[in-house]
Each structure stands twice: as C-alpha cells, then as structure tokens.
CSV table of C-alpha atoms and ligand atoms in Angstrom, one decimal:
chain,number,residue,atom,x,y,z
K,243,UNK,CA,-123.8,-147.6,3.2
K,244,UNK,CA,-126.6,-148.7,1.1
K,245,UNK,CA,-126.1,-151.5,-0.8
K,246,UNK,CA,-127.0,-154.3,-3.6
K,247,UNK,CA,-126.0,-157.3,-3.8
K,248,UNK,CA,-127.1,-158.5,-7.3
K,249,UNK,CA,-126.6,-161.6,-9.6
K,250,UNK,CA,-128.6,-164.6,-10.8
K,251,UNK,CA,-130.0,-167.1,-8.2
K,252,UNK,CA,-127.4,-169.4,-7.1
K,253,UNK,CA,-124.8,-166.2,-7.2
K,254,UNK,CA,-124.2,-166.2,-3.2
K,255,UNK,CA,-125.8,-163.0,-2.2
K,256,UNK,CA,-127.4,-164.9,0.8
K,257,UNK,CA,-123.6,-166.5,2.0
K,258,UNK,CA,-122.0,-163.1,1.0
K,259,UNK,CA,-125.0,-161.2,2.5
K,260,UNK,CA,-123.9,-162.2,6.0
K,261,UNK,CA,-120.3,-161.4,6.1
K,262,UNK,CA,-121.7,-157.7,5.0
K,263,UNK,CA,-124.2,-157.4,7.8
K,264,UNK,CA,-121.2,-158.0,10.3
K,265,UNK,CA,-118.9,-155.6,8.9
K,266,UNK,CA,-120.6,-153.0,8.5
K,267,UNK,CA,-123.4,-154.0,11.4
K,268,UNK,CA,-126.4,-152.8,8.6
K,269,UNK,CA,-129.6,-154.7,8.1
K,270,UNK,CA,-130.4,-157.3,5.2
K,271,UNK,CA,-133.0,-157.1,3.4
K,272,UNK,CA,-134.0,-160.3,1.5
K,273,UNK,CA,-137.1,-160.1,-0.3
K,274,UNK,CA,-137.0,-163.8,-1.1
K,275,UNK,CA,-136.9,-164.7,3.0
K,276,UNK,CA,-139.7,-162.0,3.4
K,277,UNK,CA,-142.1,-163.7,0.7
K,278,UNK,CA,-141.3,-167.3,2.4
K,279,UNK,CA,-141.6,-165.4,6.3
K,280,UNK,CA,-145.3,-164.6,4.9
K,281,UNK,CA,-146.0,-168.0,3.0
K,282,UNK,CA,-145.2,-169.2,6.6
K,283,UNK,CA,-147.2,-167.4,8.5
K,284,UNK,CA,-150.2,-168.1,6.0
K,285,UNK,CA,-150.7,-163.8,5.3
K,286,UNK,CA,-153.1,-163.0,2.4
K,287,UNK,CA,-149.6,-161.9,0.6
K,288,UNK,CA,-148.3,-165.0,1.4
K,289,UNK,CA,-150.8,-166.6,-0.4
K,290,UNK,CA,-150.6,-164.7,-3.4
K,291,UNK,CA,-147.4,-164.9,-4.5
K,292,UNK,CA,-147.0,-168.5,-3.9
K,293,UNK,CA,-147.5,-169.3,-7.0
K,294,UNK,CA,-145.5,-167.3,-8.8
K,295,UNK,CA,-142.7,-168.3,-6.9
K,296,UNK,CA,-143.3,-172.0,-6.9
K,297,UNK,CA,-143.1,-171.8,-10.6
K,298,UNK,CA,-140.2,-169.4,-10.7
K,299,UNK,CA,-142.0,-166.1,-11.8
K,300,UNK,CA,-140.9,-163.0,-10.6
K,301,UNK,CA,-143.7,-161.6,-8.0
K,302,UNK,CA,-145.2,-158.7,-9.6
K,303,UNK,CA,-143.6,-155.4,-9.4
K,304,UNK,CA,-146.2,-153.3,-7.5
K,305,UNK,CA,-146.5,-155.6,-4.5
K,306,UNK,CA,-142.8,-156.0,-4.6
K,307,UNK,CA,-142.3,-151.9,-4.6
K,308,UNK,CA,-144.8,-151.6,-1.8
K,309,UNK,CA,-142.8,-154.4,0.5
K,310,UNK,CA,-139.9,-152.6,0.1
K,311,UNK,CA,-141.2,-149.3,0.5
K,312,UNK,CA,-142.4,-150.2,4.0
K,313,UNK,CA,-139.3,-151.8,4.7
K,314,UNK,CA,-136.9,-148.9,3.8
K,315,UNK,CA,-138.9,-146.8,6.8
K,316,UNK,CA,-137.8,-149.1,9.3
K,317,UNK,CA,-135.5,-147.7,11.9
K,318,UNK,CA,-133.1,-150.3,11.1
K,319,UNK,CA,-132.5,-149.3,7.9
K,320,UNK,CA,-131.9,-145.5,8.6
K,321,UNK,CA,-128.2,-145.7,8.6
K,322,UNK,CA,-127.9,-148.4,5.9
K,323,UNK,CA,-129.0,-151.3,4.1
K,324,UNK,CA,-127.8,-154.6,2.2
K,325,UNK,CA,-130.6,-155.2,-0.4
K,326,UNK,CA,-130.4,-159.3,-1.5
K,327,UNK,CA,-133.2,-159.8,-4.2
K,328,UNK,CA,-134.2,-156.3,-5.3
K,329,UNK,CA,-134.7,-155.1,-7.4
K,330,UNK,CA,-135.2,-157.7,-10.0
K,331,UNK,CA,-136.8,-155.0,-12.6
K,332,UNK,CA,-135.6,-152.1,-14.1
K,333,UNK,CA,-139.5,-150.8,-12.7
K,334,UNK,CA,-138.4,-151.9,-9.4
K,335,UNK,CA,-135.0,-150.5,-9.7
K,336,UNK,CA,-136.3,-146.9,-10.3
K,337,UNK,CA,-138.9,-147.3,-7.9
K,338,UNK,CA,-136.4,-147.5,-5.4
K,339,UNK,CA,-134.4,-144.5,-6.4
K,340,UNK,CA,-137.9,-142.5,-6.3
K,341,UNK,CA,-137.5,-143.7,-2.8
K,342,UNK,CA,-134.5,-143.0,-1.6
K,343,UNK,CA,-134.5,-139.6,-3.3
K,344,UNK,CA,-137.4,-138.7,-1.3
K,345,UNK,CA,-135.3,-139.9,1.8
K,346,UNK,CA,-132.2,-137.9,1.1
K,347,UNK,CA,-130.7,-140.9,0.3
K,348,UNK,CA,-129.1,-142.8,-2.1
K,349,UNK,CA,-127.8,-146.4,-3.7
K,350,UNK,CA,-123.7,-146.4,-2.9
K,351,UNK,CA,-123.0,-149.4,-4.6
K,352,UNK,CA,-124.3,-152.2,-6.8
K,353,UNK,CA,-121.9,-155.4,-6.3
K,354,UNK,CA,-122.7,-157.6,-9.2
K,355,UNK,CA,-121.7,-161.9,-8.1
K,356,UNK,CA,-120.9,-163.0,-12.2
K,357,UNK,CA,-121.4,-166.4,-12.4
K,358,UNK,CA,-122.0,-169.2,-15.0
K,359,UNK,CA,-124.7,-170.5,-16.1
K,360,UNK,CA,-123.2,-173.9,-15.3
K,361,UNK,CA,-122.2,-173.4,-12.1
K,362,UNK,CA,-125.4,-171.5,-11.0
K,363,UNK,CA,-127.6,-175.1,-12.0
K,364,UNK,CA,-124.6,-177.1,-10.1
K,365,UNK,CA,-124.8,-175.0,-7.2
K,366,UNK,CA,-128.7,-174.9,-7.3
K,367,UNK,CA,-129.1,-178.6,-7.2
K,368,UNK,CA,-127.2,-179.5,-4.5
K,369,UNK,CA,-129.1,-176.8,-2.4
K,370,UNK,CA,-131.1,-177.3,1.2
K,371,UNK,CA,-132.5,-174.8,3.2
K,372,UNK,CA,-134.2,-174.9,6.2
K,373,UNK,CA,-138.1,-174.7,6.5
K,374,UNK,CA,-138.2,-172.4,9.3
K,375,UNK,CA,-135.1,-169.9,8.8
K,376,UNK,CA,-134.2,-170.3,5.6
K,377,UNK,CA,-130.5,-171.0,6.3
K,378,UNK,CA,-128.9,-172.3,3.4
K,379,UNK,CA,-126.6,-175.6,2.8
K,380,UNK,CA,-125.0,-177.3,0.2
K,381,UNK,CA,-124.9,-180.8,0.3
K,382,UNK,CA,-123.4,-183.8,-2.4
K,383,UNK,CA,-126.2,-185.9,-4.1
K,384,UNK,CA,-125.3,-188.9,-2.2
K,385,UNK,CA,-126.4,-187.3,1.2
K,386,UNK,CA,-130.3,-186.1,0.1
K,387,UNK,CA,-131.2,-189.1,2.0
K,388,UNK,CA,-129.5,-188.6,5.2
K,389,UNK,CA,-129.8,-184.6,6.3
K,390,UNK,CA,-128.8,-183.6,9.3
K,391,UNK,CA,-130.9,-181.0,10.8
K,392,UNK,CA,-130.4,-177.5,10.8
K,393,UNK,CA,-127.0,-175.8,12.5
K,394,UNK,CA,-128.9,-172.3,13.3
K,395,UNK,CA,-132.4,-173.7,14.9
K,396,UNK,CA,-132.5,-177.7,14.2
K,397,UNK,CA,-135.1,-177.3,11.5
K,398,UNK,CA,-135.9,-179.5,8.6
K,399,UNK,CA,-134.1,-178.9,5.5
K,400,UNK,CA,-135.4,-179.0,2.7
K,401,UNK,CA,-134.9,-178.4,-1.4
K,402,UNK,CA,-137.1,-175.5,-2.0
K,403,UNK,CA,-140.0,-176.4,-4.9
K,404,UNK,CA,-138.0,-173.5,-7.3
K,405,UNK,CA,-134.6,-175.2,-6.5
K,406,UNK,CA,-135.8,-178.3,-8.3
K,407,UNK,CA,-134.0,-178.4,-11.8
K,408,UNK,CA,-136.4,-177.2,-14.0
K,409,UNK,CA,-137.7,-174.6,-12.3
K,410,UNK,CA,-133.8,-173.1,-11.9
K,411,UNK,CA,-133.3,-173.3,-15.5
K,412,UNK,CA,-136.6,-170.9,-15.6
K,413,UNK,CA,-135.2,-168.9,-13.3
K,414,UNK,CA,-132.1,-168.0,-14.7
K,415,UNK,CA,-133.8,-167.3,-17.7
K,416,UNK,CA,-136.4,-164.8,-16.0
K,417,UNK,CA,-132.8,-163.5,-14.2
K,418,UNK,CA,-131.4,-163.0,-17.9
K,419,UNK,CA,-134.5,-161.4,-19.5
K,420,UNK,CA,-135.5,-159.6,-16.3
K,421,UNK,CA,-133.1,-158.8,-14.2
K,422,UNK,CA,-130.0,-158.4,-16.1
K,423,UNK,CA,-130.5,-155.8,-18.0
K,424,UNK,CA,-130.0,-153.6,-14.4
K,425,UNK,CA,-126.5,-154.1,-15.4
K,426,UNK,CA,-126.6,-151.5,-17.9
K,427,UNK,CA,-128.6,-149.5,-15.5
K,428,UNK,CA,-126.2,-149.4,-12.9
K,429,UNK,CA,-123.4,-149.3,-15.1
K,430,UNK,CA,-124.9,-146.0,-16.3
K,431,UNK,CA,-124.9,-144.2,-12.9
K,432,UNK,CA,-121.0,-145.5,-12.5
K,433,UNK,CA,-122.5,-148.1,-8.9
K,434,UNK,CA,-121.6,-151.3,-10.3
K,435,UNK,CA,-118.8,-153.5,-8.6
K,436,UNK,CA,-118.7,-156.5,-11.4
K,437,UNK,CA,-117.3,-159.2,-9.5
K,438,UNK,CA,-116.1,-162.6,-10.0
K,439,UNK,CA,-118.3,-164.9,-8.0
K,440,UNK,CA,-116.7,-168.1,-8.9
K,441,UNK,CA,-114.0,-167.7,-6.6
K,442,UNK,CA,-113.9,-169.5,-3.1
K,443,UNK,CA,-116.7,-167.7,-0.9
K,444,UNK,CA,-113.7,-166.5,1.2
K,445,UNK,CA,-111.9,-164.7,-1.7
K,446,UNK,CA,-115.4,-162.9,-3.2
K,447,UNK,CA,-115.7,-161.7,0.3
K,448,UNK,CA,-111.9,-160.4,0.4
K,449,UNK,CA,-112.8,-158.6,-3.2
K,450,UNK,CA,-116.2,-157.1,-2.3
K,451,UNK,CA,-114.3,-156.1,1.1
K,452,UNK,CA,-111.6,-154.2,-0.8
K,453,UNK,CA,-114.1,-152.4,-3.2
K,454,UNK,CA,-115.8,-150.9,-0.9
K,455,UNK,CA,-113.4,-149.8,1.6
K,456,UNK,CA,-111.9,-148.2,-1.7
K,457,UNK,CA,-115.0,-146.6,-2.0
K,458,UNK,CA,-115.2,-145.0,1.0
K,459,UNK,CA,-112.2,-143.5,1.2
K,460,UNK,CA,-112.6,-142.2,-2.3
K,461,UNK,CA,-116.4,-140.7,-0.9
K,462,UNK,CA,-114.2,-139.4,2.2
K,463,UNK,CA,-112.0,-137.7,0.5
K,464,UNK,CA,-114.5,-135.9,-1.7
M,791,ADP,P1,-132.5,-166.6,-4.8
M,791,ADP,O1,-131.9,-166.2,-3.5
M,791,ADP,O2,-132.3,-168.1,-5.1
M,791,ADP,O3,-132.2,-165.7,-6.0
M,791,ADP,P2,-134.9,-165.6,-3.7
M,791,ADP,O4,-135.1,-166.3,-2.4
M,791,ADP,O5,-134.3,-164.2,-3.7
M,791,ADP,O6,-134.1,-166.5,-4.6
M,791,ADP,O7,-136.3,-165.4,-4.4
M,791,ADP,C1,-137.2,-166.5,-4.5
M,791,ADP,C2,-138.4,-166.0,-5.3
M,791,ADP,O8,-139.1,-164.9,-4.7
M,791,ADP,C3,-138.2,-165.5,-6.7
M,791,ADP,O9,-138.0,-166.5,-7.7
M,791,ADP,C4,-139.4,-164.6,-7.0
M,791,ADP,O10,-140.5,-165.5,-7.3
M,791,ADP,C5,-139.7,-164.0,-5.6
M,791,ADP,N1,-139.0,-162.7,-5.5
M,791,ADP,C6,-138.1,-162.4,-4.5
M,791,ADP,N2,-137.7,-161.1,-4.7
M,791,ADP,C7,-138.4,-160.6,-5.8
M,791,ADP,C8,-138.5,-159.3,-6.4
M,791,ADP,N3,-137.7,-158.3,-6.1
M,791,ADP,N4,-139.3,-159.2,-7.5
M,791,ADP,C9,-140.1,-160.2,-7.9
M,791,ADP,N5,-140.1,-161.4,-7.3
M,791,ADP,C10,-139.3,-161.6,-6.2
C-alpha cells in the first residue's frame, strides 16, 4: 500500500501514522521528523530550512521533491509507504506521481483527517514533543511547568518554536492556501478517504482501518 495521510497540522497524521505502520508493517515517512533529524544533526539542509520552518513557511518545493525522491529508493519503501507531511503542494504532489510512475508504482489512497480550525489551535497549544525523537504529547496548560520526561527515550519535551500560537495560526493558513487545494487533486483521481478527524483517536483509526480494508478487497477483486 502506498499511502497519505493528509490534513492541516494538528490533524493527527503523526498519532494515526503509527497505528498504520503496525498494521500493515510499511515505513513512515515524515518529512517534518526528517527536516528536525537534520536540524539535529547540524547538516547544511538542516540549516537551511530552519528558517522557514521556525516561522511556519512551507520549505521550498525543490529541496522537498529531492528528499523525498531519495527516500522513495530506499529498500524499505519497496513494498509500501505511509507518507505524513507530503506533499504540501500541488508541485510536490505531481512530483511524486512523476515518481512513482517511473517506479511502476502508484498512490492507493489519500486519507484526508477534517478537522476545525478551532480544534487544530486547541490541540496545537497544548502540544510537547520531545527534542530528541520527536514523540508527541498532549498536556493541559497547568502542567507546562512540571513535564515529565519523555516515555519512548527520557528526552526533554519541549513546545516546538512553530507550535507557539501565532505561528500555528500561520500555519493553518499556509495549510489552507497551500495545501488544501490537493483535495481537489485527489478528489480528481477518485484516492481520497475524507475522514472525520474529530472523533476519539481510537475511532479515526477504526474508520481509516475499515476504508482501506474495503479497498483492498475491492482492488482484489479487480
Ligand atoms: P505537522 O506535523 O505539525 O503538520 P510537520 O512536522 O509535518 O508539522 O512539519 C513542520 C514544518 O516542516 C512545516 O511547517 C514546514 O516548514 C516543513 N515541512 C515539512 N514537510 C514539508 C513539505 N512537504 N513541504 C514543505 N515544507 C515542509
């Protein structure tokens, strides 16, 4: 299966992301963890598109095609892949189908995590992640002074500098004058899954689950 997991930031690709990866034991390919893996390891790339992230700018397309250009070759990814994070562009979107054509491959399914604008800020806010793998938490406002460490690897957590409040309200606007308009693009070649990411994380998973089972058997049966 190759897949997308797509909606604004604050959707729950990441928490939705690893449910995926075990079911269907594919890779997942999160552009945003590969930027930060780079920032971290102080790369030349690393350095250049710190910026944009910090302020909430989409990285530009070209460095972001060639990423994931190198990243589809990987063995991991022969027999599948969960893309969180890309594409962001309609460029980057038909970048990737240039891609996967010339690998015999395809995109199976787009599965689009609706949620408000409201909630996305709400969930936002109260987000922590950790500085070395990036694992995500949610935490009330009364407990920013008193983090525990990380559960994964005991790192620090942390809010990132683009989870801070203004910067979210600029990224769900980059997300509604960049991004979304791959709704209609998918919705065109009949991949997307519009899904209602405001239910408990346990029943989104249930829903994406069903979809795509159906899917499969309706590619089986082909
Ligand atoms: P979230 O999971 O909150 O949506 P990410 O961790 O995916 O955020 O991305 C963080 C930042 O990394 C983005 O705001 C952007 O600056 C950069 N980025 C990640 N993926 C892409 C992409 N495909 N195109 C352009 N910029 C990207």
């Amino acid at each position: 299966m190759n897949l997308i997991l797509f909606g604004a930031p604050g959707a729950g690709k990441g928490t939705q992301t690893g449910s995926l990866i075990d079911t269907y034991h594919i890779p997942a390919i999160a552009t945003g963890d590969m930027l930060r893996a780079q920032r971290r390891a102080g790369t030349a790339l690393g350095e250049q598109v710190k910026s944009y992230m910090d302020r909430g700018e989409l990285v530009p397309d070209n460095l972001m095609i060639d990423i994931i250009k190198e990243r589809l070759q990987k063995p991991d990814a022969k027999n599948g892949f969960i893309l969180d994070g890309f594409p962001r562009t309609v460029a980057q979107a038909e970048a990737l189908d240039r891609k996967l054509d010339q690998l015999g491959r395809r995109v199976d399914a787009v599965i689009y995590l609706r949620v408000s604008r409201q909630v996305l800020i709400d969930r936002l806010s109260h987000r922590y992640s950790c500085r070395t793998c990036d694992a995500v938490y949610n935490f009330a406002p009364q407990q920013a002074g008193n983090l525990p460490r990380c559960s994964v690897d005991g790192g620090d957590l942390y809010q990132r500098p683009d989870d801070r409040p203004e910067i979210v309200a600029h990224r769900i606007d980059v997300f509604l004058k960049h991004t979304a308009p791959l709704i209609d693009y998918y919705t065109a070649q009949h991949k997307l899954e519009n899904i209602d990411g405001q239910m408990s994380v346990d029943d989104v998973r249930a829903d994406i689950t069903r979809r795509l089972s159906a899917l499969r058997k309706g590619a089986g049966s082909r």
